[in-house]
Protein backbone atom coordinates (compact mmCIF):
# COMPACT_ATOMS: atom_id res chain seq x y z
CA UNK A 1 -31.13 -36.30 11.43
CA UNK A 2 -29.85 -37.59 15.04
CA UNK A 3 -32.90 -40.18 14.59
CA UNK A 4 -32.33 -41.00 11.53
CA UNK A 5 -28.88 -42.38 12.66
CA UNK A 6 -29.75 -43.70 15.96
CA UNK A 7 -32.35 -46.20 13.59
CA UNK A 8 -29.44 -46.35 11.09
CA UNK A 9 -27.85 -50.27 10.99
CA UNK A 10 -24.54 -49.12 11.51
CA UNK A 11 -25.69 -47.33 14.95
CA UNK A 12 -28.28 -50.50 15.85
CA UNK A 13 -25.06 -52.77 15.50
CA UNK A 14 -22.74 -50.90 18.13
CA UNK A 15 -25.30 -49.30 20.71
CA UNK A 16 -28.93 -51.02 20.20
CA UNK A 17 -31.32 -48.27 21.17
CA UNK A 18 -35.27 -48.13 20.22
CA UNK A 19 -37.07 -44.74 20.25
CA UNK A 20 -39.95 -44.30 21.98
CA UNK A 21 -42.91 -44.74 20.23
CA UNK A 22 -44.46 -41.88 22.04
CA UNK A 23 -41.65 -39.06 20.35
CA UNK A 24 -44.47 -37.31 18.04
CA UNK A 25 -42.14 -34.31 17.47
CA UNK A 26 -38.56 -34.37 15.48
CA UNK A 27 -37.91 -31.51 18.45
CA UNK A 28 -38.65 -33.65 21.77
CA UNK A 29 -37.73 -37.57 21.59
CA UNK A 30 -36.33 -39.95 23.87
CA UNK A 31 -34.42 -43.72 23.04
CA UNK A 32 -35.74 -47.35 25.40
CA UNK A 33 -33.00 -49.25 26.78
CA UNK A 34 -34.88 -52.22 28.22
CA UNK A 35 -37.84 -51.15 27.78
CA UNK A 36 -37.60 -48.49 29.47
CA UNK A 37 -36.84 -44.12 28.85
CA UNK A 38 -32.76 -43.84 29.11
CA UNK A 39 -32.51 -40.25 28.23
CA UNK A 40 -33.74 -37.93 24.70
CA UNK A 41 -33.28 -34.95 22.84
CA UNK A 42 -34.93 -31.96 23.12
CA UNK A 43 -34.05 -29.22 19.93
CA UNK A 44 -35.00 -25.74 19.98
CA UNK A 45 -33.60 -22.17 18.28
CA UNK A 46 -31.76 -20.33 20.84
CA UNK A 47 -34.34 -17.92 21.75
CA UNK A 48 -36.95 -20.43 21.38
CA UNK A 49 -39.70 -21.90 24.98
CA UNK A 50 -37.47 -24.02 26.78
CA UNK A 51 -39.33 -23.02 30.36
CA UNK A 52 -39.64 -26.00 32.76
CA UNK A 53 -36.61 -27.94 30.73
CA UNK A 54 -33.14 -28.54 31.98
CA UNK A 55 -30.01 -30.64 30.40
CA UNK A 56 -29.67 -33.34 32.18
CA UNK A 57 -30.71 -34.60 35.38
CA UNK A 58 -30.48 -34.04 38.78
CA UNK A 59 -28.64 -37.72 39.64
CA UNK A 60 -24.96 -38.68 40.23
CA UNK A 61 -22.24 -39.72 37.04
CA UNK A 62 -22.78 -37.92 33.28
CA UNK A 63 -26.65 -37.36 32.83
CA UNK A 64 -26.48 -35.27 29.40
CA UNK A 65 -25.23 -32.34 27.64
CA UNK A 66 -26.57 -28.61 26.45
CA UNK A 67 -25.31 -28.64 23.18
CA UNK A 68 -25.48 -25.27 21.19
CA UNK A 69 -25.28 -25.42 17.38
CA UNK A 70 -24.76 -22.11 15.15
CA UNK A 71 -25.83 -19.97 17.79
CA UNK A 72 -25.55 -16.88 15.52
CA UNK A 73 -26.51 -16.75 11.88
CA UNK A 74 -23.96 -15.67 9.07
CA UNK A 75 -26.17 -12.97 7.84
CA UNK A 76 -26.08 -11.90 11.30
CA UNK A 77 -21.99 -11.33 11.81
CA UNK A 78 -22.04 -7.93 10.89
CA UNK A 79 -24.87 -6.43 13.51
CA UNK A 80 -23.27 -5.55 16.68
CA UNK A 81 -27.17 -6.09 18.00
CA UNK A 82 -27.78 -9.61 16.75
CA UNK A 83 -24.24 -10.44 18.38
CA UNK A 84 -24.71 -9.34 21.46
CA UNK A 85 -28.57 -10.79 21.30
CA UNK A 86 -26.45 -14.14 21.24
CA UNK A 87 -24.30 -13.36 23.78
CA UNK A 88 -26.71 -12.74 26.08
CA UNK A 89 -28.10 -15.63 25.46
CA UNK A 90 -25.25 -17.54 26.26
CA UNK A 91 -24.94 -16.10 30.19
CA UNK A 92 -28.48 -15.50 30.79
CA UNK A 93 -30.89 -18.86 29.38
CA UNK A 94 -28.50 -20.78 28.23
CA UNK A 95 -26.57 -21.16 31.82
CA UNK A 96 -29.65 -21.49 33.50
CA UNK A 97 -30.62 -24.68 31.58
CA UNK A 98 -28.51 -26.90 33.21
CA UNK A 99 -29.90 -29.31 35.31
CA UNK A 100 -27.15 -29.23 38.33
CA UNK A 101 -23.25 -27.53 38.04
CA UNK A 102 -21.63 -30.00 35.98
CA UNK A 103 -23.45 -30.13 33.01
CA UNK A 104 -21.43 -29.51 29.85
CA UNK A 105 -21.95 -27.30 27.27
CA UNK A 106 -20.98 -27.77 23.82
CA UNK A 107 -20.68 -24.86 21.71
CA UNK A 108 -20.76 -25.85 17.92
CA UNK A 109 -19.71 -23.02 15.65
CA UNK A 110 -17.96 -21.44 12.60
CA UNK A 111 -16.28 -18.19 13.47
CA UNK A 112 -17.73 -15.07 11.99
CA UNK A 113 -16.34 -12.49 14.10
CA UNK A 114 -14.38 -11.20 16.89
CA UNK A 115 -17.03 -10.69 19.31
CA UNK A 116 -19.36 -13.80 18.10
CA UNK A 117 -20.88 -16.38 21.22
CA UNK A 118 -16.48 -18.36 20.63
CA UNK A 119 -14.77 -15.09 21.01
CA UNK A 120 -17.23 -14.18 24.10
CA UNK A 121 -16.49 -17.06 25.86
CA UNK A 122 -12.79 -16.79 24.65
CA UNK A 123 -13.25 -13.44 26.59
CA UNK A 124 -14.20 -15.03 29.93
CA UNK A 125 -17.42 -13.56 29.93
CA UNK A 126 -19.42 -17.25 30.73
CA UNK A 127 -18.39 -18.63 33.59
CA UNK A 128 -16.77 -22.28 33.59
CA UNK A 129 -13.49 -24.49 32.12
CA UNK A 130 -13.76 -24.14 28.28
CA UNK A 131 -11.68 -26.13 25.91
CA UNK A 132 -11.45 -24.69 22.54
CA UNK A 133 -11.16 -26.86 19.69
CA UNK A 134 -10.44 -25.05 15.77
CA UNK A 135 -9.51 -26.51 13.04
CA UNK A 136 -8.72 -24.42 9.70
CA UNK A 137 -9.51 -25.08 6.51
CA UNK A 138 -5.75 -24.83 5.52
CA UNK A 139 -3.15 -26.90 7.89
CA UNK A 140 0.55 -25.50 8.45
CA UNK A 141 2.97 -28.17 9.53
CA UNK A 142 3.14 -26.20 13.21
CA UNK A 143 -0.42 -27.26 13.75
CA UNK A 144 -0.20 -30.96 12.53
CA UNK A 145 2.99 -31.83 14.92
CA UNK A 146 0.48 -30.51 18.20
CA UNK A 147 -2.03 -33.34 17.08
CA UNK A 148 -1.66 -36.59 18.31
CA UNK A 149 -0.32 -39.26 16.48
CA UNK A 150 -2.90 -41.09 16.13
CA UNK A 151 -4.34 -37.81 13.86
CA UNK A 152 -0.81 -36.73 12.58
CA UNK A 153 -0.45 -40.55 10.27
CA UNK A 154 -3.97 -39.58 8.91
CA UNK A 155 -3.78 -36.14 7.36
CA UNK A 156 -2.64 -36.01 3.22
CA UNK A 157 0.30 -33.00 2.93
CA UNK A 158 1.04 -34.32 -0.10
CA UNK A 159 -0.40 -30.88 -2.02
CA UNK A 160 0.49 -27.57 -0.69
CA UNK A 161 -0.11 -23.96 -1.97
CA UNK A 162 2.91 -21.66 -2.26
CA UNK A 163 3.12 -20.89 1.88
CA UNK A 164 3.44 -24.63 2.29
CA UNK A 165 -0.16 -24.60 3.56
CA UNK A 166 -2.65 -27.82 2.80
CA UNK A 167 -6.27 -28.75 2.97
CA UNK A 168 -7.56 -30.46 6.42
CA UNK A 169 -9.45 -32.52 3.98
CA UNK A 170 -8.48 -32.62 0.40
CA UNK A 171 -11.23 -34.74 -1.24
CA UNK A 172 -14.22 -32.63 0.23
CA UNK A 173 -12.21 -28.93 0.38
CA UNK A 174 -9.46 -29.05 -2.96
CA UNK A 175 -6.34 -26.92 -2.27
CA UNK A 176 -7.28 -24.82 -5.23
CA UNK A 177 -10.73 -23.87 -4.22
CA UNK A 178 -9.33 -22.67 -0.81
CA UNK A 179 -6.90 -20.92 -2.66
CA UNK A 180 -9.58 -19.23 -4.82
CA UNK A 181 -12.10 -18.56 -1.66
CA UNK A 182 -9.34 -16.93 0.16
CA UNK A 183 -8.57 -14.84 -2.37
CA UNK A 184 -11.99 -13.45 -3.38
CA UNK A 185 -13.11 -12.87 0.35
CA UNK A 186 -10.14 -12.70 2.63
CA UNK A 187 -12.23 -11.52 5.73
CA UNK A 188 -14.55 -14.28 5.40
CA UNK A 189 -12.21 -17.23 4.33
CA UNK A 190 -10.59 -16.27 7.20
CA UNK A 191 -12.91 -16.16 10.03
CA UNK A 192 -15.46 -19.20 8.59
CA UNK A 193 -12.64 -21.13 6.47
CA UNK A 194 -9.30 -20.11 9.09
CA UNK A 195 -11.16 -19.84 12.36
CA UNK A 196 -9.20 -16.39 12.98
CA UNK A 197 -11.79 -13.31 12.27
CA UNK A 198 -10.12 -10.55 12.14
CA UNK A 199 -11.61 -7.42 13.70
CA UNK A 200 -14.78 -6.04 11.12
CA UNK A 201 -13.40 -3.61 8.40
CA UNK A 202 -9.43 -5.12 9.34
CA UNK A 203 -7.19 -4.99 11.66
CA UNK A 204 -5.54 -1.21 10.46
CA UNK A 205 -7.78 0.48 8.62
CA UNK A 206 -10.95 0.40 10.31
CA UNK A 207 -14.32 0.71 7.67
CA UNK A 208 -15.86 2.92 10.19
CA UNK A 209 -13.53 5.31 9.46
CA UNK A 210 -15.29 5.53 5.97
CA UNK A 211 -18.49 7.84 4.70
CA UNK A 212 -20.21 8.32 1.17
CA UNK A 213 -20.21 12.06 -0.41
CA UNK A 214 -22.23 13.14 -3.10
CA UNK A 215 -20.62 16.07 -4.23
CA UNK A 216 -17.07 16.51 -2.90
CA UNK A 217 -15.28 19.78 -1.33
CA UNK A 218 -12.99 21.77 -3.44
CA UNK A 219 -9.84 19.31 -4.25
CA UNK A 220 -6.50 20.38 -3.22
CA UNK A 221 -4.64 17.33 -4.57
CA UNK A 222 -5.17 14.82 -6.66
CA UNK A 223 -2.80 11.80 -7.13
CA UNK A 224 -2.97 8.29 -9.14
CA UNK A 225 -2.07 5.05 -7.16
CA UNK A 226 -1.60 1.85 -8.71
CA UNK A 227 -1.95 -1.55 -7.14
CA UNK A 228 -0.84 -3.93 -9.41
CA UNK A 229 -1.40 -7.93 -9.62
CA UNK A 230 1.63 -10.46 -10.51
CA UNK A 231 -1.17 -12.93 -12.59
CA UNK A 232 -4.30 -12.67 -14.32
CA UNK A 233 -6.01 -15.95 -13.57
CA UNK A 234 -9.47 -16.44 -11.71
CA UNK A 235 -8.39 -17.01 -8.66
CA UNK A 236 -5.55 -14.00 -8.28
CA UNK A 237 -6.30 -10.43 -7.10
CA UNK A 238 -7.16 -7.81 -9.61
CA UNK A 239 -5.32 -4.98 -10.60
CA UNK A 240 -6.38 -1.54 -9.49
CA UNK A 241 -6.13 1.94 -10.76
CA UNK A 242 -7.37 4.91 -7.93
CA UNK A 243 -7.85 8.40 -8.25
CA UNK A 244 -7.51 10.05 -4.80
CA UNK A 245 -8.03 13.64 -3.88
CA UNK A 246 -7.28 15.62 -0.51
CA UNK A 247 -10.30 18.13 -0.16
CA UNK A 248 -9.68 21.40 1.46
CA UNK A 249 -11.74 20.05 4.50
CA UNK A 250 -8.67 17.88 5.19
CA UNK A 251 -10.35 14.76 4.36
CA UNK A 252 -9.35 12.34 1.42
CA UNK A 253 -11.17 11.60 -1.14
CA UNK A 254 -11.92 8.27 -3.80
CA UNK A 255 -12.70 9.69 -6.39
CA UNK A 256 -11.97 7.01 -9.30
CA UNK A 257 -11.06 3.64 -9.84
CA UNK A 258 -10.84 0.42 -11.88
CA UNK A 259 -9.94 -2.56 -11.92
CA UNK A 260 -9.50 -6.08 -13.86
CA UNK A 261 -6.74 -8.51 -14.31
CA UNK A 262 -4.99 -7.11 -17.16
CA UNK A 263 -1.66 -8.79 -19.08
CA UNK A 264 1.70 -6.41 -19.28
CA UNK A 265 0.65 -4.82 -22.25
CA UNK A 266 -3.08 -3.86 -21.40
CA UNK A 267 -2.34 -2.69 -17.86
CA UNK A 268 0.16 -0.53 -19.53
CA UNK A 269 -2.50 1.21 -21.69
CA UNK A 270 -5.22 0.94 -18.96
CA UNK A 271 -2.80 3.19 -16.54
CA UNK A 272 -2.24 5.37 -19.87
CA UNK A 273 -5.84 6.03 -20.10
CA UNK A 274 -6.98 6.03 -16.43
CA UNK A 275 -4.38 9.00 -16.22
CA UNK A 276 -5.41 10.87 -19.68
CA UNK A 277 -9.07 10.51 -18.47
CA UNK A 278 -8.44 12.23 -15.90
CA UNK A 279 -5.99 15.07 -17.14
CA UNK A 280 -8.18 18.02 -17.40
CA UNK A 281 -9.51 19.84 -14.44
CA UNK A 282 -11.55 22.29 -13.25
CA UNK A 283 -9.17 25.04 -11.13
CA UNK A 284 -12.07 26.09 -9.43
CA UNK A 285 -13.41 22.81 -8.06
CA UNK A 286 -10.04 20.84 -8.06
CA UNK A 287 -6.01 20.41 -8.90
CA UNK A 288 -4.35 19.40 -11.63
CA UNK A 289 -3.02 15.60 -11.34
CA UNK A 290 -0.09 15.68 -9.49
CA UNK A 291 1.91 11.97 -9.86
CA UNK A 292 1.14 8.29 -10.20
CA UNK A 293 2.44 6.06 -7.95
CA UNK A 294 2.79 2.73 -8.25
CA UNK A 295 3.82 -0.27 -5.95
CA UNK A 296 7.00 -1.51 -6.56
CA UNK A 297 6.41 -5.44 -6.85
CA UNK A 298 4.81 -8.28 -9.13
CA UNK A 299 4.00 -6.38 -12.72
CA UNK A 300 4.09 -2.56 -11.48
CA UNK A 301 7.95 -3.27 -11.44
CA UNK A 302 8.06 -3.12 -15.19
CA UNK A 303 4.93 -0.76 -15.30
């Protein structure tokens, strides 16, 4: 691709550059000015052979960059391992590819957690002057008035969502599909789409906190919760029905649930149901169904 445009017209017209004839690889190339070799790329993974290769060169003024692109995967977010693999990375080859102290290092990256190669370096764990640069997916005025001008006159507020909040760039990212991403997969529209990751499994309730059962303990309590939805459209959170049970091991318990985007009427008969379903009970392996409870907001008001 950075060939491609270098031997674009657009490029030839502003900075006319020739690439060596000699650049076999898409991975190692260099550019003529003159005639002669004025500097190249070299691309390889992260923990790909780069012995014998430095950024840059060992000469007076700006001589290159180590740029780092993606440095961890997004399958790979959610292994502690593969994250600290790239962090290690980061302090132990990448810093010693730099062909004298000054070399700068570009660090090109969605955020995908916490503790990814960003929020290492956020950390102060590789050496060196860092500026950070994010921009989210959804702009709040705060964050357009620290731009310069010269940005500020360019952005299009013109559609906002209910929290006043607008797309950095409306014809590529619509309001609504942010909307609709944020509300299917909040952890991930917020660390990839909001550049904010949240700590894995939330910030309160922690998912390593939670374990699979096969057969439950005795049940000492059993109780209904409701978590109801204020619309029913694609993009808007379900509704949610939950049967919960303290076993006599002290531990709670999920032991039901549904959940769907239901009008007044049907979540009325779904809660209804959900409860009746669940009426009879065993004394000798659980309670009897002590209450429902139900959030007091959007449609459990009238529910």
């Amino acid at each position: 691709m950075a060939r491609e445009i270098i031997r674009s017209e657009e490029y030839q017209a502003l900075w006319p550059l020739a690439i060596a004839q000699d650049a076999k690889s898409k991975k190692r190339w260099n550019v003529l000015l003159d005639g002669k070799k004025a500097g190249g790329v070299y691309a390889v993974s992260l923990g790909g052979q780069i012995t014998g290769f430095r950024a840059s060169h060992m000469a007076p003024g700006w001589q290159g960059a180590l740029i780092i692109d993606d440095p961890l995967k997004v399958e790979d977010a959610y292994s502690k391992a593969a994250r600290d693999k790239a962090n290690r990375k980061l302090v132990s080859t990448v810093k010693s590819r730099k062909a004298q102290p000054d070399t700068p290092i570009v660090v090109i990256m969605q955020r995908l957690a916490q503790e990814d190669p960003t929020g290492f370096i956020q950390m102060g764990k590789v050496p060196g002057d860092w500026t950070f640069v994010s921009i989210p997916a959804l702009l709040e005025d705060a964050y357009v008035a620290a731009l310069p001008s010269g940005y500020r006159d360019r952005i299009d507020a013109s559609l906002r969502d209910e929290h006043g909040r607008f797309s950095y760039w409306p014809y590529k990212e619509p309001l609504n599909d942010l909307c609709a991403l944020e509300q299917a997969d909040r952890y991930v529209f917020t660390s990839q789409y909001q550049q904010q990751p949240r700590a894995l499994g939330g910030d309160l309730i922690k998912s390593e906190w939670f374990s699979y059962y096969e057969t439950p303990p005795r049940i000492l309590l059993r109780k209904v919760y409701a978590d109801t939805a204020q619309k029913t459209a694609e993009h808007n959170n379900y509704s949610m029905f939950q049967l919960w049970g303290l076993g006599e091991d002290n531990r709670l318990y999920l032991l039901d649930l549904i959940r769907g985007k239901w009008p007044a009427p049907e979540l009325k008969r779904r809660a209804i149901a959900f409860w009746n379903s669940h009426k009879p009970y065993d004394h000798k392996t659980s309670a009897s169904l002590a209450q429902m409870l139900v959030e007091d907001k959007s449609s459990g008001i009238g529910l």
